[in-house]
mmCIF file of C-alpha atoms in Angstrom:
data_model
loop_
_atom_site.group_PDB
_atom_site.id
_atom_site.type_symbol
_atom_site.label_atom_id
_atom_site.label_comp_id
_atom_site.label_asym_id
_atom_site.label_seq_id
_atom_site.Cartn_x
_atom_site.Cartn_y
_atom_site.Cartn_z
ATOM 1 C CA UNK H 1 116.848 98.239 118.602
ATOM 2 C CA UNK H 2 113.853 100.798 118.930
ATOM 3 C CA UNK H 3 114.965 101.898 115.010
ATOM 4 C CA UNK H 4 115.218 98.452 114.223
ATOM 5 C CA UNK H 5 111.438 97.834 115.617
ATOM 6 C CA UNK H 6 110.159 101.214 113.744
ATOM 7 C CA UNK H 7 112.149 100.618 110.401
ATOM 8 C CA UNK H 8 109.967 96.899 110.114
ATOM 9 C CA UNK H 9 106.774 98.115 111.436
ATOM 10 C CA UNK H 10 106.933 101.053 108.700
ATOM 11 C CA UNK H 11 107.884 97.973 106.108
ATOM 12 C CA UNK H 12 104.848 96.330 107.489
ATOM 13 C CA UNK H 13 102.738 98.528 107.186
ATOM 14 C CA UNK H 14 103.871 99.676 103.451
ATOM 15 C CA UNK H 15 103.831 95.774 102.530
ATOM 16 C CA UNK H 16 99.983 95.621 104.069
ATOM 17 C CA UNK H 17 99.395 98.179 102.199
ATOM 18 C CA UNK H 18 100.211 97.692 98.266
ATOM 19 C CA UNK H 19 98.643 94.353 98.439
ATOM 20 C CA UNK H 20 96.435 95.026 95.475
ATOM 21 C CA UNK H 21 98.677 93.674 92.677
ATOM 22 C CA UNK H 22 99.184 90.573 94.477
ATOM 23 C CA UNK H 23 94.865 90.277 95.020
ATOM 24 C CA UNK H 24 94.558 90.358 91.847
ATOM 25 C CA UNK H 25 96.767 88.062 90.834
ATOM 26 C CA UNK H 26 95.711 85.349 92.909
ATOM 27 C CA UNK H 27 92.185 86.756 91.790
ATOM 28 C CA UNK H 28 93.270 86.245 88.372
ATOM 29 C CA UNK H 29 90.467 88.802 88.257
ATOM 30 C CA UNK H 30 90.684 92.660 87.763
ATOM 31 C CA UNK H 31 87.579 94.588 88.992
ATOM 32 C CA UNK H 32 86.808 98.219 87.710
ATOM 33 C CA UNK H 33 84.281 100.467 88.721
ATOM 34 C CA UNK H 34 82.979 103.192 86.963
ATOM 35 C CA UNK H 35 79.477 104.525 85.866
ATOM 36 C CA UNK H 36 78.194 103.233 82.250
ATOM 37 C CA UNK H 37 76.244 106.475 80.679
ATOM 38 C CA UNK H 38 79.977 108.869 79.732
ATOM 39 C CA UNK H 39 80.501 108.822 76.535
ATOM 40 C CA UNK H 40 82.318 108.130 74.698
ATOM 41 C CA UNK H 41 84.188 106.849 77.603
ATOM 42 C CA UNK H 42 81.986 103.749 79.068
ATOM 43 C CA UNK H 43 78.130 102.832 77.884
ATOM 44 C CA UNK H 44 76.227 99.979 77.289
ATOM 45 C CA UNK H 45 75.658 98.634 72.913
ATOM 46 C CA UNK H 46 72.559 96.907 71.773
ATOM 47 C CA UNK H 47 73.693 93.674 73.497
ATOM 48 C CA UNK H 48 73.941 95.128 77.193
ATOM 49 C CA UNK H 49 77.726 94.910 76.902
ATOM 50 C CA UNK H 50 79.773 97.772 77.893
ATOM 51 C CA UNK H 51 82.138 99.425 75.389
ATOM 52 C CA UNK H 52 84.100 102.468 75.577
ATOM 53 C CA UNK H 53 87.521 104.199 75.617
ATOM 54 C CA UNK H 54 87.827 103.313 78.951
ATOM 55 C CA UNK H 55 86.530 99.865 78.486
ATOM 56 C CA UNK H 56 89.396 99.398 76.026
ATOM 57 C CA UNK H 57 91.827 100.637 78.196
ATOM 58 C CA UNK H 58 90.801 98.373 81.026
ATOM 59 C CA UNK H 59 90.943 95.138 78.961
ATOM 60 C CA UNK H 60 94.464 96.061 78.021
ATOM 61 C CA UNK H 61 95.019 97.066 81.297
ATOM 62 C CA UNK H 62 93.931 93.085 82.006
ATOM 63 C CA UNK H 63 95.274 91.392 79.414
ATOM 64 C CA UNK H 64 98.656 92.713 79.981
ATOM 65 C CA UNK H 65 98.735 91.404 83.804
ATOM 66 C CA UNK H 66 97.358 88.035 82.413
ATOM 67 C CA UNK H 67 94.008 88.559 84.151
ATOM 68 C CA UNK H 68 90.411 88.470 83.354
ATOM 69 C CA UNK H 69 88.584 91.710 83.552
ATOM 70 C CA UNK H 70 85.115 92.318 85.386
ATOM 71 C CA UNK H 71 83.354 95.206 85.189
ATOM 72 C CA UNK H 72 81.221 96.875 88.049
ATOM 73 C CA UNK H 73 78.989 99.623 86.852
ATOM 74 C CA UNK H 74 78.410 101.944 89.862
ATOM 75 C CA UNK H 75 76.712 105.366 90.582
ATOM 76 C CA UNK H 76 78.885 108.253 90.411
ATOM 77 C CA UNK H 77 78.091 109.937 94.008
ATOM 78 C CA UNK H 78 78.749 106.427 95.413
ATOM 79 C CA UNK H 79 81.899 105.632 93.443
ATOM 80 C CA UNK H 80 84.615 106.563 95.621
ATOM 81 C CA UNK H 81 82.880 104.867 98.736
ATOM 82 C CA UNK H 82 82.586 101.600 96.213
ATOM 83 C CA UNK H 83 86.244 101.192 95.529
ATOM 84 C CA UNK H 84 87.036 102.358 99.739
ATOM 85 C CA UNK H 85 84.874 99.271 100.451
ATOM 86 C CA UNK H 86 86.708 96.650 98.148
ATOM 87 C CA UNK H 87 83.995 96.506 95.584
ATOM 88 C CA UNK H 88 86.621 96.698 92.727
ATOM 89 C CA UNK H 89 90.221 98.135 92.659
ATOM 90 C CA UNK H 90 90.105 100.584 90.267
ATOM 91 C CA UNK H 91 88.146 103.471 89.099
ATOM 92 C CA UNK H 92 89.261 103.769 85.448
ATOM 93 C CA UNK H 93 85.856 105.720 84.199
ATOM 94 C CA UNK H 94 86.414 109.470 83.379
ATOM 95 C CA UNK H 95 87.660 111.131 86.934
ATOM 96 C CA UNK H 96 88.907 114.010 87.272
ATOM 97 C CA UNK H 97 91.818 114.582 89.800
ATOM 98 C CA UNK H 98 91.150 116.997 92.239
ATOM 99 C CA UNK H 99 92.799 118.178 95.225
ATOM 100 C CA UNK H 100 89.657 116.901 97.193
ATOM 101 C CA UNK H 101 89.382 113.289 95.721
ATOM 102 C CA UNK H 102 93.175 113.065 95.864
ATOM 103 C CA UNK H 103 92.045 113.137 99.986
ATOM 104 C CA UNK H 104 90.464 109.977 99.814
ATOM 105 C CA UNK H 105 91.994 108.147 97.007
ATOM 106 C CA UNK H 106 95.794 108.367 94.943
ATOM 107 C CA UNK H 107 95.478 109.008 90.983
ATOM 108 C CA UNK H 108 98.192 107.316 88.831
ATOM 109 C CA UNK H 109 99.432 109.966 86.148
ATOM 110 C CA UNK H 110 96.498 111.492 84.161
ATOM 111 C CA UNK H 111 95.980 109.741 80.920
ATOM 112 C CA UNK H 112 94.013 112.014 78.702
ATOM 113 C CA UNK H 113 92.809 116.613 79.399
ATOM 114 C CA UNK H 114 89.742 117.978 79.335
ATOM 115 C CA UNK H 115 87.628 120.534 80.782
ATOM 116 C CA UNK H 116 83.541 121.603 81.156
ATOM 117 C CA UNK H 117 81.697 122.942 78.059
ATOM 118 C CA UNK H 118 78.189 123.847 78.016
ATOM 119 C CA UNK H 119 75.485 122.952 75.689
ATOM 120 C CA UNK H 120 73.012 125.615 75.243
ATOM 121 C CA UNK H 121 68.473 125.472 74.013
ATOM 122 C CA UNK H 122 69.259 126.869 70.386
ATOM 123 C CA UNK H 123 67.368 129.957 70.812
ATOM 124 C CA UNK H 124 69.830 130.864 73.419
ATOM 125 C CA UNK H 125 72.627 131.372 70.919
ATOM 126 C CA UNK H 126 74.549 134.234 70.370
ATOM 127 C CA UNK H 127 72.943 135.540 73.925
ATOM 128 C CA UNK H 128 74.796 133.475 75.702
ATOM 129 C CA UNK H 129 78.775 133.202 73.982
ATOM 130 C CA UNK H 130 80.267 131.849 77.323
ATOM 131 C CA UNK H 131 79.749 130.906 80.538
ATOM 132 C CA UNK H 132 80.172 134.289 82.546
ATOM 133 C CA UNK H 133 76.642 135.621 80.533
ATOM 134 C CA UNK H 134 74.938 132.279 82.055
ATOM 135 C CA UNK H 135 76.224 134.018 86.038
ATOM 136 C CA UNK H 136 72.223 135.112 86.535
ATOM 137 C CA UNK H 137 69.962 134.016 88.397
ATOM 138 C CA UNK H 138 67.091 133.972 85.832
ATOM 139 C CA UNK H 139 69.023 131.004 83.779
ATOM 140 C CA UNK H 140 68.401 127.508 84.423
ATOM 141 C CA UNK H 141 71.514 124.983 84.154
ATOM 142 C CA UNK H 142 71.162 121.467 84.391
ATOM 143 C CA UNK H 143 74.147 119.327 85.888
ATOM 144 C CA UNK H 144 75.003 115.631 86.918
ATOM 145 C CA UNK H 145 75.262 115.166 90.923
ATOM 146 C CA UNK H 146 78.533 114.504 92.351
ATOM 147 C CA UNK H 147 80.361 115.383 89.184
ATOM 148 C CA UNK H 148 83.262 118.442 88.410
ATOM 149 C CA UNK H 149 80.425 120.080 86.070
ATOM 150 C CA UNK H 150 78.251 120.344 89.306
ATOM 151 C CA UNK H 151 81.391 122.015 91.604
ATOM 152 C CA UNK H 152 82.543 124.828 88.676
ATOM 153 C CA UNK H 153 79.249 125.555 88.060
ATOM 154 C CA UNK H 154 78.428 126.635 91.906
ATOM 155 C CA UNK H 155 82.767 128.491 91.830
ATOM 156 C CA UNK H 156 81.964 129.528 88.662
ATOM 157 C CA UNK H 157 78.123 130.831 87.084
ATOM 158 C CA UNK H 158 77.092 130.849 91.374
ATOM 159 C CA UNK H 159 74.131 133.488 90.187
ATOM 160 C CA UNK H 160 72.494 130.676 87.954
ATOM 161 C CA UNK H 161 70.129 128.072 88.847
ATOM 162 C CA UNK H 162 71.325 125.234 89.496
ATOM 163 C CA UNK H 163 69.320 121.393 88.713
ATOM 164 C CA UNK H 164 70.985 118.211 89.623
ATOM 165 C CA UNK H 165 70.219 115.339 88.141
ATOM 166 C CA UNK H 166 71.015 111.414 89.105
ATOM 167 C CA UNK H 167 72.541 110.297 85.436
ATOM 168 C CA UNK H 168 73.565 113.196 82.522
ATOM 169 C CA UNK H 169 71.151 111.776 80.055
ATOM 170 C CA UNK H 170 68.275 112.835 82.588
ATOM 171 C CA UNK H 171 70.503 116.223 82.481
ATOM 172 C CA UNK H 172 70.762 116.726 78.932
ATOM 173 C CA UNK H 173 67.044 115.874 77.896
ATOM 174 C CA UNK H 174 65.986 118.455 80.081
ATOM 175 C CA UNK H 175 67.706 120.926 77.649
ATOM 176 C CA UNK H 176 66.796 119.254 74.834
ATOM 177 C CA UNK H 177 62.769 119.878 75.845
ATOM 178 C CA UNK H 178 63.343 123.079 77.056
ATOM 179 C CA UNK H 179 62.886 123.391 80.489
ATOM 180 C CA UNK H 180 66.561 124.258 81.559
ATOM 181 C CA UNK H 181 68.938 126.718 79.459
ATOM 182 C CA UNK H 182 71.848 124.749 80.144
ATOM 183 C CA UNK H 183 74.057 121.844 80.747
ATOM 184 C CA UNK H 184 77.170 121.716 81.637
ATOM 185 C CA UNK H 185 79.554 118.242 81.075
ATOM 186 C CA UNK H 186 82.816 117.500 80.277
ATOM 187 C CA UNK H 187 84.044 118.693 76.161
ATOM 188 C CA UNK H 188 83.825 114.530 74.928
ATOM 189 C CA UNK H 189 80.173 113.563 75.813
ATOM 190 C CA UNK H 190 78.877 117.384 74.823
ATOM 191 C CA UNK H 191 80.482 116.681 71.915
ATOM 192 C CA UNK H 192 78.826 113.807 71.035
ATOM 193 C CA UNK H 193 74.928 115.269 72.515
ATOM 194 C CA UNK H 194 75.671 118.065 70.404
ATOM 195 C CA UNK H 195 76.210 116.677 67.328
ATOM 196 C CA UNK H 196 73.182 114.280 67.887
ATOM 197 C CA UNK H 197 70.362 117.406 68.368
ATOM 198 C CA UNK H 198 71.932 119.846 66.200
ATOM 199 C CA UNK H 199 68.246 120.896 66.135
ATOM 200 C CA UNK H 200 67.890 121.448 69.221
ATOM 201 C CA UNK H 201 71.078 122.656 70.737
ATOM 202 C CA UNK H 202 74.568 124.499 70.620
ATOM 203 C CA UNK H 203 77.371 123.783 71.895
ATOM 204 C CA UNK H 204 80.104 126.062 72.683
ATOM 205 C CA UNK H 205 82.980 123.611 72.361
ATOM 206 C CA UNK H 206 85.913 125.706 74.312
ATOM 207 C CA UNK H 207 86.249 124.382 77.756
ATOM 208 C CA UNK H 208 86.459 127.023 80.584
ATOM 209 C CA UNK H 209 88.360 124.417 82.865
ATOM 210 C CA UNK H 210 91.281 121.695 83.182
ATOM 211 C CA UNK H 211 90.405 118.969 83.823
ATOM 212 C CA UNK H 212 92.863 115.889 84.042
ATOM 213 C CA UNK H 213 91.369 112.405 84.089
ATOM 214 C CA UNK H 214 93.315 109.931 85.644
ATOM 215 C CA UNK H 215 92.622 106.596 86.891
ATOM 216 C CA UNK H 216 92.168 106.112 90.751
ATOM 217 C CA UNK H 217 93.136 103.349 93.509
ATOM 218 C CA UNK H 218 92.881 102.972 97.652
ATOM 219 C CA UNK H 219 95.713 104.818 99.211
ATOM 220 C CA UNK H 220 98.720 103.708 99.952
ATOM 221 C CA UNK H 221 99.393 101.228 97.467
ATOM 222 C CA UNK H 222 102.126 102.810 95.598
ATOM 223 C CA UNK H 223 102.960 98.765 93.924
ATOM 224 C CA UNK H 224 99.535 99.246 92.121
ATOM 225 C CA UNK H 225 99.804 103.087 90.831
ATOM 226 C CA UNK H 226 103.927 102.067 90.119
ATOM 227 C CA UNK H 227 102.489 99.210 87.659
ATOM 228 C CA UNK H 228 99.224 101.800 86.420
ATOM 229 C CA UNK H 229 101.861 104.517 85.395
ATOM 230 C CA UNK H 230 104.800 102.486 83.904
ATOM 231 C CA UNK H 231 102.212 100.957 81.786
ATOM 232 C CA UNK H 232 100.203 104.304 80.750
ATOM 233 C CA UNK H 233 103.702 105.239 79.461
ATOM 234 C CA UNK H 234 104.166 102.181 77.197
ATOM 235 C CA UNK H 235 101.156 102.507 75.206
ATOM 236 C CA UNK H 236 101.430 106.114 75.051
ATOM 237 C CA UNK H 237 105.140 105.668 73.736
ATOM 238 C CA UNK H 238 104.641 102.616 71.569
ATOM 239 C CA UNK H 239 101.596 103.997 69.596
ATOM 240 C CA UNK H 240 98.714 101.331 70.878
ATOM 241 C CA UNK H 241 97.079 104.688 72.845
ATOM 242 C CA UNK H 242 96.951 107.062 70.093
ATOM 243 C CA UNK H 243 95.176 104.136 67.910
ATOM 244 C CA UNK H 244 92.741 103.925 71.097
ATOM 245 C CA UNK H 245 92.046 107.358 70.823
ATOM 246 C CA UNK H 246 91.635 107.968 67.147
ATOM 247 C CA UNK H 247 88.330 105.090 67.439
ATOM 248 C CA UNK H 248 86.865 106.566 70.127
ATOM 249 C CA UNK H 249 88.016 110.280 69.124
ATOM 250 C CA UNK H 250 87.886 111.060 65.883
ATOM 251 C CA UNK H 251 85.708 108.869 64.489
ATOM 252 C CA UNK H 252 81.780 108.624 65.534
ATOM 253 C CA UNK H 253 81.432 104.995 63.920
ATOM 254 C CA UNK H 254 80.981 103.374 67.574
ATOM 255 C CA UNK H 255 77.835 105.552 68.157
ATOM 256 C CA UNK H 256 75.748 102.469 65.549
ATOM 257 C CA UNK H 257 76.211 100.658 68.437
ATOM 258 C CA UNK H 258 74.024 102.063 70.784
ATOM 259 C CA UNK H 259 71.176 101.292 71.730
#
């Protein structure tokens, strides 16, 4: 009798925690959280619309579920609390899987792997050739608050001066204006940044960290994780993921859409 009660309780708890898919279908809307401004993952175009690799993926997910998509632009340092308080259903915003984040959320399988790279003031080209060269109190490094770039600098370049900024755009401007020596951030974003500012900066484009990016959901949501993983395997196998990758990472035509 006791065993039956325990099994019934466990089944009830499992069902209670795995209701996001049902909620999405009943609501008719998939709510997606991200922090717009992370090129080329999520950005705002000239018309004020969200575009990007993650944006297109989210639209594909919603279409497959037969629902509409709603984008919830959220400051990065508050994005996990927003997910946990049901402001949206999933984070699809270039989030790196880390053990610390995994204590608070569940991750689907990684959909892309990136790493941290360094964008330098152009006059430091040749003087700085790797992240180890920046490990000196005389160097100033800009990072975005709450990112794995910030963590990487504190862990691997601890002697440098670290300057935190709310947005990546604010941080990169400090390099362009010569107020800091370097900017540490994800490879795809830095590649675009450097290509647009060749006269002012130099990109050390070899990543010095390994960072898988994945979609995040609330803990205990096994049904949603299962659905996302199976869908990701499907689009990686049928060619639709590759077509999207080429659009956002092998072409720069999307730059014309930005402000």
